Amino acid sequence: MDAEREVLDVLARNAREDIDDIAAQTGLDAEAVAEAIAALEADNVVHGYQAVIDWDRVDEGKIRAVVEINVELDRETGYEEVADRIAKFPAVDALHLVSGDYDFAVEVLGETMQDVSRFISEQVAPMPEVTQTVTHYIMETYKDGGVRFEDGDDDDRLSVSP
Amino acid sequence: MRLSDRASDLPESGIRKFFELAEARDDVISLGVGEPDFSAPWAARTAAIDSLERGKTSYTSNRGMAALRERIAAHHERYNQSYDPAEEVLVTTGASEAVDLAFRALVDPGDTVAVHEPTYISYGPGIELAGGERLTVPTRAEDDFALTRSALEASGAAAADLLVLCYPNNPTGATMTDEEYAEVAAFCRENDLRVIADEIYAALTFGTNHASIATRPGMRERTVVVNGFSKAYAMTGLRLGYALGPSDAIDAMNRIHQYTMLSAPTTPQYAAIEALDRCDDEVTEMVNEYNRRRRLVVSRFNEMGLDTFEPGGAFYAFPDCGGDDEAFAEELLEAQGVAVVPGSVFGAGGEGHLRVSYATSMHELKEATDRIATFVENR
C-alpha cells in the first residue's frame, strides 16, 4: 500500500488525527505524512475535513432528506450544467449522478421539514430541466460517513482475560 | 470434600489477581483483554441463528461436521498446510480443548514437555494434568522472543519428548519466520521431539504470511497444529477450535474427545462454515485496524522510554517496564486506572515486561498510553 493510501485510510476514520499519530499508525515519518496530505489536498483527493454528526442528538437538530431528481436534457444542457446549478444551493449537502430509475440523488439539510419542502418546490422543481422530484425524509440515522451511531458503551468483555 | 492431588496442586492463574483488581474499579481502561474488540462477523452470526431456527441442535460427528472439516482443510492451504479432512482434522470446543487433547494423547506420565516462555498460561497446567513434566525454554527480548536452537540446547530440551510452540505468541506478539523455524525443526528431528504448535493467531500477522513449523521438511508427521475461530473471527465465546495432524494423533485425540466432549457444539460449527466461506473481508479489515493500533502503541511506548520490539502478530505489545512488572502493573492501575498484565504471569522471560493488548479502540489506546506516559514520568 502506498503512503498516500495509508494516510487516507487513517484520515477517513478520523480526520482530526495529528501528523505524529498518523505517522505512528502508518509507519511513515511525520514529514512523509505531511507531504502525502499536502499532495492529496492539491490533487483534490481530499476536498475537506468534516465532523460526522448525529443531528438527532442536537437540540433543534437538522432535518435531512434524500431527494430523487429526474431531468430532461437538451442539446445545450448536460448533466454537468444541471449539477452545477443544484450544487450551488447551500441546502444541498451531497449530490450524486446515479444509475437507475432517476438521475440525481441529492442530500438536503434543513432546519425543518417545511424548509426542505419549500426548497424543493420553490428552488429545485421549477428548474426547466427538472421533470420530477421525490423526497424521502430521513427518519433515523444508524451509520453515516462510515461511522456507526451508537453509545459505544457496550464492551462486555472481562477487563482482564487470558 | 477431599480433592485429588492434581486439582489441589494446580496454581491459580496469575491473571486472576489482576482481573479482580481491575474489576474492583469502575474507571479502568483495560489493556488486559486477550480477545478481539470486534464482534463475530454478521454472516457467521446469522448462520448460527439460522441453524437454531431450523432446529439443528443434534450432536454432530465426533470429529466435527464433515462440511466444516473440508473447509478447514481448504482454508489451511493458504499456509501451505495440507490435511485430509476425513482423517487429519478434529473440531474441538475451543483451541484450548485441542491443546488439552494433544497433551493427553501425546504425553505419558513422566514425559518431559519443553515450553518456550513467556507464553500462554494454560500449557503448564495442561502438561501437569496429563502427567508430564514441564521444561522451560526461555526466549529473550534480544531475539525478539523467537525460539532459537541455542535456547533449546541450553535448557536441555534435547532430552524432552515434546515441544510446545505458540507463534504468533501470546503474550509477546512475536512471530517466527520459516528460516527461524528451520533450525528449531532440525533440532526436533535430530532429537526426536514431537511438536504441538498452537497457531490460534495465524490469521493475525502483519506484513507477512503466517509460517508454520509443520511445513518444514520432516515436521508434518511429528506435529499437531492447533487453531480455532476465537481470534481471527472474534468468536471467543462460541468456543470452537480444531486440530490438524497425522491421522494416528488425530485419531487418539478423537478417542479422548468422544468420551469427554463427544462433539464440539453444533451451533458454532454452522457459524464457522459461514466464517470460512464468506468472512475473509472482515478478517482483513480487522487485521488492518490491529496493524494501525500496533504501530501507534509500539511507537508510543518507545517514545516514553519503555523499549518495545515490533510484534509481528496477534494483538499484544510487550514493553520492557525496566523493573518489577507486577509492582508496575499494580501501581499503574492504582494511579492511572489502566489495566495491563505483568509479563511474569506468562512465565520465565516475561519478567520486567507488560502484556498490553491493543484489541481496544484507537481512542482508548491513546487515552491509556497518555496515562501510562504520565505514570512513567512521575514514577
Coordinates of C-alpha atoms in Angstrom, one line a residue:
Chain A
M1 CA 0.0 0.0 0.0
D2 CA 1.4 3.4 -0.9
A3 CA 1.9 6.2 1.6
E4 CA -1.0 8.3 0.4
R5 CA -3.4 5.4 0.6
E6 CA -2.3 4.6 4.1
V7 CA -2.7 8.2 5.2
L8 CA -6.2 8.3 3.5
D9 CA -7.3 5.2 5.4
V10 CA -6.4 6.9 8.7
L11 CA -8.0 10.2 7.8
A12 CA -11.2 8.5 6.6
R13 CA -11.6 7.1 10.1
N14 CA -10.6 10.3 11.9
A15 CA -9.7 13.5 10.1
R16 CA -8.6 15.0 13.4
E17 CA -5.6 12.7 13.8
D18 CA -2.5 14.7 14.2
I19 CA 0.5 14.3 12.0
D20 CA 2.5 12.4 14.6
D21 CA -0.2 9.9 15.3
I22 CA -0.8 9.3 11.6
A23 CA 2.9 8.7 11.3
A24 CA 2.8 6.2 14.2
Q25 CA -0.1 4.3 12.8
T26 CA 1.2 4.1 9.2
G27 CA 4.9 3.6 10.0
L28 CA 5.8 6.6 7.9
D29 CA 7.8 9.6 9.3
A30 CA 6.0 12.8 10.1
E31 CA 7.5 14.6 7.1
A32 CA 6.2 12.0 4.7
V33 CA 2.7 12.2 6.2
A34 CA 2.7 15.9 5.8
E35 CA 3.8 15.6 2.2
A36 CA 1.2 13.0 1.5
I37 CA -1.6 15.1 3.0
A38 CA -0.4 18.2 1.0
A39 CA -0.4 16.2 -2.2
L40 CA -3.8 14.7 -1.5
E41 CA -5.2 18.1 -0.9
A42 CA -3.5 19.6 -4.0
D43 CA -4.8 16.8 -6.2
N44 CA -8.4 17.3 -5.0
V45 CA -8.4 13.8 -3.5
V46 CA -9.1 15.3 -0.1
H47 CA -11.6 18.1 -0.5
G48 CA -12.2 19.0 3.1
Y49 CA -12.5 17.7 6.7
Q50 CA -15.8 17.4 8.4
A51 CA -17.2 16.1 11.6
V52 CA -19.7 13.1 11.4
I53 CA -22.6 14.5 13.4
D54 CA -25.6 12.7 14.8
W55 CA -28.0 15.6 14.3
D56 CA -30.7 13.8 16.2
R57 CA -28.7 14.3 19.4
V58 CA -28.5 18.1 18.9
D59 CA -31.3 20.3 20.3
E60 CA -33.0 21.9 17.4
G61 CA -31.2 19.5 15.1
K62 CA -31.3 19.3 11.4
I63 CA -33.8 17.7 9.1
R64 CA -32.2 15.6 6.4
A65 CA -33.8 14.3 3.2
V66 CA -32.7 12.3 0.2
V67 CA -34.3 13.7 -2.9
E68 CA -34.5 11.8 -6.2
I69 CA -34.5 14.2 -9.2
N70 CA -35.2 13.3 -12.8
V71 CA -34.1 15.7 -15.5
E72 CA -34.6 16.1 -19.2
L73 CA -31.6 17.3 -21.1
D74 CA -31.5 19.2 -24.4
R75 CA -28.7 19.9 -26.9
E76 CA -27.3 22.8 -24.9
T77 CA -27.6 21.4 -21.4
G78 CA -25.8 18.4 -19.9
Y79 CA -25.8 16.7 -16.5
E80 CA -22.8 18.8 -15.6
E81 CA -24.6 22.1 -16.1
V82 CA -27.7 20.9 -14.1
A83 CA -25.4 19.6 -11.3
D84 CA -23.6 22.8 -11.2
R85 CA -26.8 24.8 -10.6
I86 CA -28.1 22.3 -8.0
A87 CA -24.8 22.1 -6.1
K88 CA -24.7 25.9 -5.6
F89 CA -27.7 25.8 -3.2
P90 CA -26.3 25.8 0.4
A91 CA -29.1 23.4 1.5
V92 CA -27.6 20.7 -0.8
D93 CA -25.2 18.6 1.3
A94 CA -24.4 16.0 -1.3
L95 CA -25.2 15.5 -4.9
H96 CA -24.6 12.4 -7.0
L97 CA -25.5 11.4 -10.5
V98 CA -26.7 7.8 -10.2
S99 CA -27.8 4.9 -12.4
G100 CA -31.3 3.5 -12.2
D101 CA -34.7 5.0 -12.1
Y102 CA -33.7 8.6 -11.6
D103 CA -30.8 10.8 -12.4
F104 CA -29.6 12.7 -9.3
A105 CA -29.6 11.7 -5.7
V106 CA -29.4 14.8 -3.6
E107 CA -29.0 15.0 0.2
V108 CA -30.6 18.1 1.6
L109 CA -30.3 19.6 5.0
G110 CA -32.8 22.0 6.5
E111 CA -33.9 23.3 9.8
T112 CA -37.5 22.0 9.5
M113 CA -39.4 19.7 7.1
Q114 CA -41.1 22.9 5.7
D115 CA -37.7 24.3 4.9
V116 CA -36.8 21.3 2.9
S117 CA -40.2 21.1 1.2
R118 CA -40.1 24.7 0.3
F119 CA -36.6 24.4 -1.1
I120 CA -37.5 21.5 -3.3
S121 CA -40.8 23.0 -4.5
E122 CA -39.6 26.6 -4.9
Q123 CA -36.0 26.2 -6.0
V124 CA -35.4 22.8 -7.5
A125 CA -38.7 21.7 -9.1
P126 CA -39.0 24.9 -11.2
M127 CA -35.7 24.4 -12.9
P128 CA -36.6 23.9 -16.6
E129 CA -34.7 20.6 -16.9
V130 CA -36.2 19.0 -13.8
T131 CA -39.2 16.8 -14.6
Q132 CA -39.8 15.1 -11.3
T133 CA -38.7 15.1 -7.7
V134 CA -39.3 12.5 -5.0
T135 CA -38.4 13.5 -1.4
H136 CA -37.5 10.9 1.3
Y137 CA -37.2 12.4 4.8
I138 CA -34.6 10.6 6.9
M139 CA -36.3 9.3 10.0
E140 CA -33.3 7.9 11.8
T141 CA -29.6 7.6 11.0
Y142 CA -27.8 4.5 12.2
K143 CA -24.5 5.0 10.3
D144 CA -23.0 7.9 8.4
G145 CA -19.6 8.6 6.9
G146 CA -18.7 5.0 7.8
V147 CA -19.3 5.7 11.5
R148 CA -21.9 3.6 13.3
F149 CA -24.1 5.8 15.6
E150 CA -24.3 4.1 19.0
D151 CA -23.4 4.8 22.6
G152 CA -20.1 2.9 22.2
D153 CA -20.5 1.7 25.8
D154 CA -21.3 -1.9 25.3
D155 CA -17.9 -3.6 25.8
D156 CA -18.9 -6.5 27.9
R157 CA -15.6 -8.3 27.8
L158 CA -13.9 -9.1 31.0
S159 CA -11.4 -6.4 31.9
V160 CA -8.5 -8.9 32.1
S161 CA -8.5 -12.2 30.3
P162 CA -6.0 -14.8 29.0
Chain B
M1 CA -14.5 -32.8 50.3
R2 CA -11.2 -34.5 49.6
L3 CA -9.8 -33.3 46.3
S4 CA -7.4 -35.0 44.0
D5 CA -3.8 -34.1 44.4
R6 CA -3.8 -33.0 40.8
A7 CA -6.6 -30.5 41.3
S8 CA -5.3 -29.3 44.7
D9 CA -1.8 -28.7 43.3
L10 CA -3.0 -26.6 40.3
P11 CA -2.0 -23.0 41.0
E12 CA -4.4 -20.2 40.4
S13 CA -3.8 -18.2 37.2
G14 CA -1.7 -15.1 37.8
I15 CA -4.2 -13.3 35.5
R16 CA -6.9 -13.9 38.0
K17 CA -5.4 -11.5 40.6
F18 CA -5.3 -8.6 38.0
F19 CA -8.8 -9.4 36.9
E20 CA -10.0 -8.9 40.5
L21 CA -8.0 -5.7 41.0
A22 CA -9.3 -4.2 37.8
E23 CA -12.9 -5.3 38.4
A24 CA -12.8 -3.6 41.8
R25 CA -12.7 -0.2 40.0
D26 CA -15.2 1.2 37.5
D27 CA -13.0 3.8 35.8
V28 CA -10.5 1.4 34.3
I29 CA -9.3 1.4 30.7
S30 CA -8.3 -2.2 30.2
L31 CA -5.4 -3.2 28.0
G32 CA -5.5 -6.6 29.7
V33 CA -8.0 -8.2 27.4
G34 CA -7.0 -11.3 25.4
E35 CA -9.8 -11.2 22.9
P36 CA -10.9 -9.1 19.9
D37 CA -12.9 -5.9 20.5
F38 CA -14.9 -6.8 17.3
S39 CA -18.0 -9.0 17.2
A40 CA -18.1 -12.1 15.1
P41 CA -18.9 -11.2 11.5
W42 CA -22.7 -10.8 11.0
A43 CA -22.8 -13.6 8.3
A44 CA -21.4 -16.1 10.8
R45 CA -23.8 -15.0 13.5
T46 CA -26.8 -15.3 11.1
A47 CA -25.7 -18.8 10.2
A48 CA -25.7 -19.7 13.9
I49 CA -29.2 -18.1 14.3
D50 CA -30.5 -19.9 11.2
S51 CA -29.2 -23.2 12.4
L52 CA -31.1 -22.8 15.7
E53 CA -34.3 -21.7 13.9
R54 CA -34.2 -24.8 11.8
G55 CA -33.7 -26.9 14.9
K56 CA -30.3 -28.1 14.0
T57 CA -29.5 -28.9 17.7
S58 CA -28.3 -32.5 17.5
Y59 CA -24.9 -33.9 18.1
T60 CA -22.5 -33.8 15.1
S61 CA -19.9 -36.4 14.2
N62 CA -17.3 -36.7 17.0
R63 CA -14.7 -35.2 14.6
G64 CA -17.0 -32.3 13.7
M65 CA -19.3 -31.7 10.7
A66 CA -17.7 -33.1 7.5
A67 CA -18.6 -29.8 5.7
L68 CA -16.7 -27.8 8.3
R69 CA -13.6 -30.1 8.3
E70 CA -13.5 -29.8 4.5
R71 CA -13.5 -26.1 4.7
I72 CA -10.9 -26.0 7.5
A73 CA -8.6 -28.2 5.4
A74 CA -9.1 -26.0 2.3
H75 CA -8.5 -22.8 4.4
H76 CA -5.2 -24.1 5.6
E77 CA -3.8 -24.4 2.1
R78 CA -3.1 -20.7 2.4
Y79 CA -0.5 -21.6 5.0
N80 CA 0.9 -24.3 2.7
Q81 CA -0.6 -26.9 5.1
S82 CA -2.4 -29.8 3.5
Y83 CA -4.6 -32.1 5.6
D84 CA -7.1 -34.8 4.8
P85 CA -10.5 -33.6 6.2
A86 CA -11.7 -37.1 6.9
E87 CA -8.6 -38.4 8.9
E88 CA -6.5 -35.4 9.9
V89 CA -8.9 -32.8 11.2
L90 CA -10.6 -32.7 14.5
V91 CA -13.1 -30.0 15.5
T92 CA -13.0 -29.2 19.3
T93 CA -14.6 -27.0 21.9
G94 CA -12.2 -24.1 21.5
A95 CA -8.5 -24.3 20.7
S96 CA -8.0 -24.9 24.5
E97 CA -9.6 -28.3 24.2
A98 CA -7.5 -29.2 21.2
V99 CA -4.3 -28.3 23.3
D100 CA -5.6 -30.4 26.2
L101 CA -6.4 -33.4 23.9
A102 CA -3.0 -33.1 22.3
F103 CA -1.3 -33.3 25.7
R104 CA -3.4 -36.2 26.8
A105 CA -2.9 -38.1 23.5
L106 CA 0.9 -37.5 23.2
V107 CA 2.2 -37.3 26.8
D108 CA 2.8 -40.3 29.0
P109 CA 3.4 -39.9 32.8
G110 CA 6.9 -38.7 33.3
D111 CA 7.4 -37.4 29.8
T112 CA 9.2 -34.1 29.5
V113 CA 7.4 -31.3 27.6
A114 CA 9.5 -28.3 26.6
V115 CA 7.7 -25.0 26.6
H116 CA 9.2 -21.7 25.5
E117 CA 8.4 -18.9 27.8
P118 CA 6.9 -16.3 28.1
T119 CA 3.9 -17.9 26.6
Y120 CA 0.2 -18.6 27.1
I121 CA -0.7 -19.6 30.6
S122 CA -2.5 -22.9 30.0
Y123 CA 0.3 -25.1 28.7
G124 CA 2.0 -25.7 32.1
P125 CA -1.1 -26.9 33.9
G126 CA -2.2 -28.9 30.9
I127 CA 1.1 -30.7 30.9
E128 CA 0.8 -31.4 34.6
L129 CA -2.8 -32.7 34.3
A130 CA -1.5 -35.1 31.6
G131 CA 1.2 -36.3 34.0
G132 CA 4.1 -34.8 32.2
E133 CA 6.9 -32.6 33.4
R134 CA 7.4 -29.1 32.1
L135 CA 10.8 -27.9 30.9
T136 CA 11.1 -24.2 30.4
V137 CA 12.9 -22.8 27.4
P138 CA 13.4 -19.1 27.9
T139 CA 13.1 -16.8 24.9
R140 CA 14.7 -13.4 25.1
A141 CA 13.9 -9.9 24.2
E142 CA 17.3 -9.7 22.3
D143 CA 15.9 -12.3 19.9
D144 CA 12.6 -10.6 19.7
F145 CA 11.2 -13.6 21.7
A146 CA 11.7 -16.0 18.8
L147 CA 12.7 -19.6 19.9
T148 CA 16.3 -20.4 19.0
R149 CA 18.3 -23.6 18.7
S150 CA 20.8 -22.3 21.3
A151 CA 18.0 -21.7 23.8
L152 CA 16.7 -25.3 23.2
E153 CA 20.2 -26.7 23.7
A154 CA 21.0 -24.6 26.8
S155 CA 17.8 -25.6 28.5
G156 CA 18.3 -29.4 27.9
A157 CA 15.4 -29.7 25.6
A158 CA 17.3 -32.4 23.6
A159 CA 16.1 -34.9 26.3
A160 CA 12.5 -33.8 26.1
D161 CA 9.7 -35.8 24.4
L162 CA 7.6 -32.9 23.1
L163 CA 7.9 -29.2 22.3
V164 CA 5.1 -26.7 22.6
L165 CA 5.2 -23.7 20.3
C166 CA 2.9 -20.7 20.3
Y167 CA 3.6 -18.3 17.4
P168 CA 2.3 -15.7 16.8
N169 CA 2.7 -15.6 20.5
N170 CA 0.5 -14.6 23.4
P171 CA 1.8 -12.5 25.3
T172 CA 4.7 -11.1 23.3
G173 CA 3.2 -10.8 19.8
A174 CA 6.4 -12.5 18.5
T175 CA 6.3 -14.4 15.3
M176 CA 8.8 -16.9 13.8
T177 CA 10.0 -16.9 10.2
D178 CA 10.4 -20.0 8.0
E179 CA 14.2 -19.6 8.4
E180 CA 14.0 -19.4 12.2
Y181 CA 11.8 -22.5 12.2
A182 CA 14.3 -24.3 10.1
E183 CA 16.8 -24.6 13.0
V184 CA 14.1 -25.5 15.5
A185 CA 12.8 -28.1 13.1
A186 CA 16.3 -29.6 12.7
F187 CA 16.7 -29.7 16.5
C188 CA 13.3 -31.5 16.7
R189 CA 14.2 -34.1 14.1
E190 CA 17.7 -34.7 15.5
N191 CA 16.3 -35.2 19.0
D192 CA 13.0 -36.9 18.0
L193 CA 10.8 -34.3 19.5
R194 CA 7.1 -34.2 18.6
V195 CA 5.5 -30.7 18.5
I196 CA 2.2 -29.1 19.5
A197 CA 2.0 -25.9 17.5
D198 CA -0.7 -23.6 18.8
E199 CA -1.3 -21.3 15.8
I200 CA -4.6 -19.6 17.0
Y201 CA -3.2 -16.2 16.0
A202 CA -2.1 -17.4 12.5
A203 CA -4.5 -15.1 10.7
L204 CA -3.4 -12.1 12.6
T205 CA 0.1 -11.4 11.2
F206 CA 1.3 -8.0 9.8
G207 CA 3.1 -7.7 6.5
T208 CA 4.0 -11.4 6.2
N209 CA 2.0 -14.6 5.8
H210 CA 2.0 -16.9 8.8
A211 CA 4.7 -19.6 8.8
S212 CA 4.2 -22.9 10.5
I213 CA 6.8 -25.4 11.7
A214 CA 4.6 -28.2 10.3
T215 CA 5.5 -27.1 6.8
R216 CA 9.2 -27.7 7.4
P217 CA 10.7 -30.9 5.9
G218 CA 10.0 -33.9 8.2
M219 CA 7.8 -32.0 10.6
R220 CA 4.3 -32.6 9.4
E221 CA 4.4 -36.2 10.7
R222 CA 5.5 -35.1 14.1
T223 CA 3.4 -32.0 14.6
V224 CA -0.2 -31.4 15.8
V225 CA -1.3 -27.9 14.7
V226 CA -4.0 -26.2 16.8
N227 CA -6.1 -23.4 15.6
G228 CA -9.6 -22.0 16.0
F229 CA -12.1 -19.3 15.4
S230 CA -11.8 -17.2 18.5
K231 CA -9.2 -14.7 17.5
A232 CA -9.4 -14.3 13.7
Y233 CA -13.2 -14.3 13.6
A234 CA -13.8 -12.8 17.0
M235 CA -15.8 -15.8 18.1
T236 CA -14.2 -16.3 21.6
G237 CA -17.5 -17.0 23.3
L238 CA -18.6 -19.5 20.7
R239 CA -15.7 -21.8 21.8
L240 CA -14.8 -23.5 18.5
G241 CA -11.3 -24.8 17.7
Y242 CA -9.6 -27.6 15.8
A243 CA -6.5 -29.7 15.5
L244 CA -4.7 -30.8 12.3
G245 CA -2.2 -33.6 12.4
P246 CA -1.2 -37.1 11.3
S247 CA -4.2 -39.4 11.4
D248 CA -2.9 -41.5 14.3
A249 CA -2.5 -38.5 16.5
I250 CA -5.9 -37.0 15.5
D251 CA -7.5 -40.5 16.0
A252 CA -6.1 -40.7 19.5
M253 CA -7.2 -37.2 20.3
N254 CA -10.7 -38.0 19.0
R255 CA -10.9 -41.1 21.2
I256 CA -10.4 -38.9 24.3
H257 CA -12.7 -36.2 22.8
Q258 CA -15.5 -38.7 22.3
Y259 CA -15.5 -39.7 25.9
T260 CA -15.3 -36.1 27.2
M261 CA -16.9 -33.6 24.9
L262 CA -18.5 -36.1 22.5
S263 CA -18.5 -33.4 19.8
A264 CA -18.0 -29.7 19.6
P265 CA -21.2 -27.7 20.0
T266 CA -23.3 -27.7 16.8
T267 CA -24.4 -24.1 16.5
P268 CA -20.9 -22.6 16.3
Q269 CA -20.0 -25.2 13.7
Y270 CA -22.6 -23.6 11.4
A271 CA -21.2 -20.2 12.2
A272 CA -17.7 -21.4 11.4
I273 CA -18.6 -22.7 8.0
E274 CA -20.0 -19.3 7.1
A275 CA -17.0 -17.6 8.6
L276 CA -14.7 -19.6 6.4
D277 CA -16.9 -19.2 3.3
R278 CA -17.7 -15.5 3.4
C279 CA -15.8 -13.5 6.1
D280 CA -12.3 -13.0 4.6
D281 CA -13.0 -9.3 4.1
E282 CA -13.9 -8.8 7.7
V283 CA -10.7 -10.6 8.8
T284 CA -8.7 -8.3 6.5
E285 CA -10.4 -5.2 7.9
M286 CA -9.7 -6.4 11.5
V287 CA -6.0 -7.1 10.7
N288 CA -5.6 -3.7 9.0
E289 CA -7.1 -2.0 12.1
Y290 CA -4.9 -4.0 14.5
N291 CA -1.9 -3.1 12.4
R292 CA -2.6 0.7 12.8
R293 CA -3.1 0.3 16.5
R294 CA 0.0 -1.8 16.8
R295 CA 2.2 0.8 15.2
L296 CA 0.8 3.6 17.4
V297 CA 1.1 1.6 20.6
V298 CA 4.6 0.4 19.9
S299 CA 5.8 3.9 18.9
R300 CA 4.2 5.5 22.0
F301 CA 5.9 3.0 24.3
N302 CA 9.3 3.5 22.7
E303 CA 8.8 7.3 23.0
M304 CA 8.1 7.1 26.7
G305 CA 11.3 5.0 27.1
L306 CA 9.7 1.6 27.6
D307 CA 11.6 -0.5 25.0
T308 CA 9.2 -2.4 22.8
F309 CA 10.1 -4.6 19.9
E310 CA 7.8 -4.6 16.9
P311 CA 5.5 -7.6 17.3
G312 CA 4.7 -9.4 14.1
G313 CA 1.4 -10.9 15.0
A314 CA -1.5 -11.4 17.5
F315 CA -2.7 -8.1 19.2
Y316 CA -0.2 -7.7 22.0
A317 CA 2.7 -5.4 22.6
F318 CA 5.3 -6.4 25.2
P319 CA 7.1 -3.4 26.5
D320 CA 10.0 -3.6 28.9
C321 CA 9.0 -1.8 32.0
G322 CA 12.5 -1.7 33.4
G323 CA 11.9 -3.5 36.7
D324 CA 9.3 -5.3 38.8
D325 CA 6.5 -5.8 36.3
E326 CA 4.0 -6.8 39.0
A327 CA 4.6 -3.7 41.0
F328 CA 4.5 -1.6 37.9
A329 CA 1.1 -3.0 36.8
E330 CA -0.4 -2.7 40.3
E331 CA 0.8 0.9 40.7
L332 CA -0.3 1.9 37.2
L333 CA -3.8 0.5 37.9
E334 CA -3.9 2.3 41.2
A335 CA -2.5 5.7 40.0
Q336 CA -4.0 5.9 36.5
G337 CA -6.7 3.3 36.2
V338 CA -5.1 1.5 33.3
A339 CA -5.0 -2.3 33.5
V340 CA -2.2 -4.3 31.9
V341 CA -0.9 -7.7 32.7
P342 CA 2.5 -8.3 34.2
G343 CA 4.7 -10.3 31.9
S344 CA 5.9 -12.6 34.6
V345 CA 2.4 -14.1 34.7
F346 CA 3.4 -15.8 31.4
G347 CA 6.5 -17.4 32.8
A348 CA 10.2 -17.1 32.7
G349 CA 11.4 -14.4 30.3
G350 CA 8.3 -12.3 30.8
E351 CA 9.7 -10.7 33.9
G352 CA 10.2 -7.0 33.6
H353 CA 7.7 -6.7 30.8
L354 CA 4.0 -5.9 30.4
R355 CA 1.4 -7.5 28.2
V356 CA -0.5 -4.7 26.6
S357 CA -3.5 -5.7 24.4
Y358 CA -4.3 -3.3 21.7
A359 CA -7.6 -5.0 21.0
T360 CA -9.4 -1.9 22.1
S361 CA -10.4 1.3 20.3
M362 CA -7.9 3.8 19.0
H363 CA -9.5 6.5 21.2
E364 CA -9.0 4.3 24.3
L365 CA -5.5 3.3 23.3
K366 CA -4.5 7.0 23.0
E367 CA -6.0 7.8 26.4
A368 CA -4.4 4.8 28.0
T369 CA -1.0 5.4 26.6
D370 CA -1.2 9.1 27.6
R371 CA -2.0 8.0 31.2
I372 CA 0.9 5.4 31.1
A373 CA 3.3 8.2 29.9
T374 CA 2.2 10.4 32.8
F375 CA 2.7 7.5 35.2
V376 CA 6.2 6.8 33.8
E377 CA 7.1 10.4 34.1
N378 CA 6.0 10.7 37.7
R379 CA 7.3 7.4 38.9

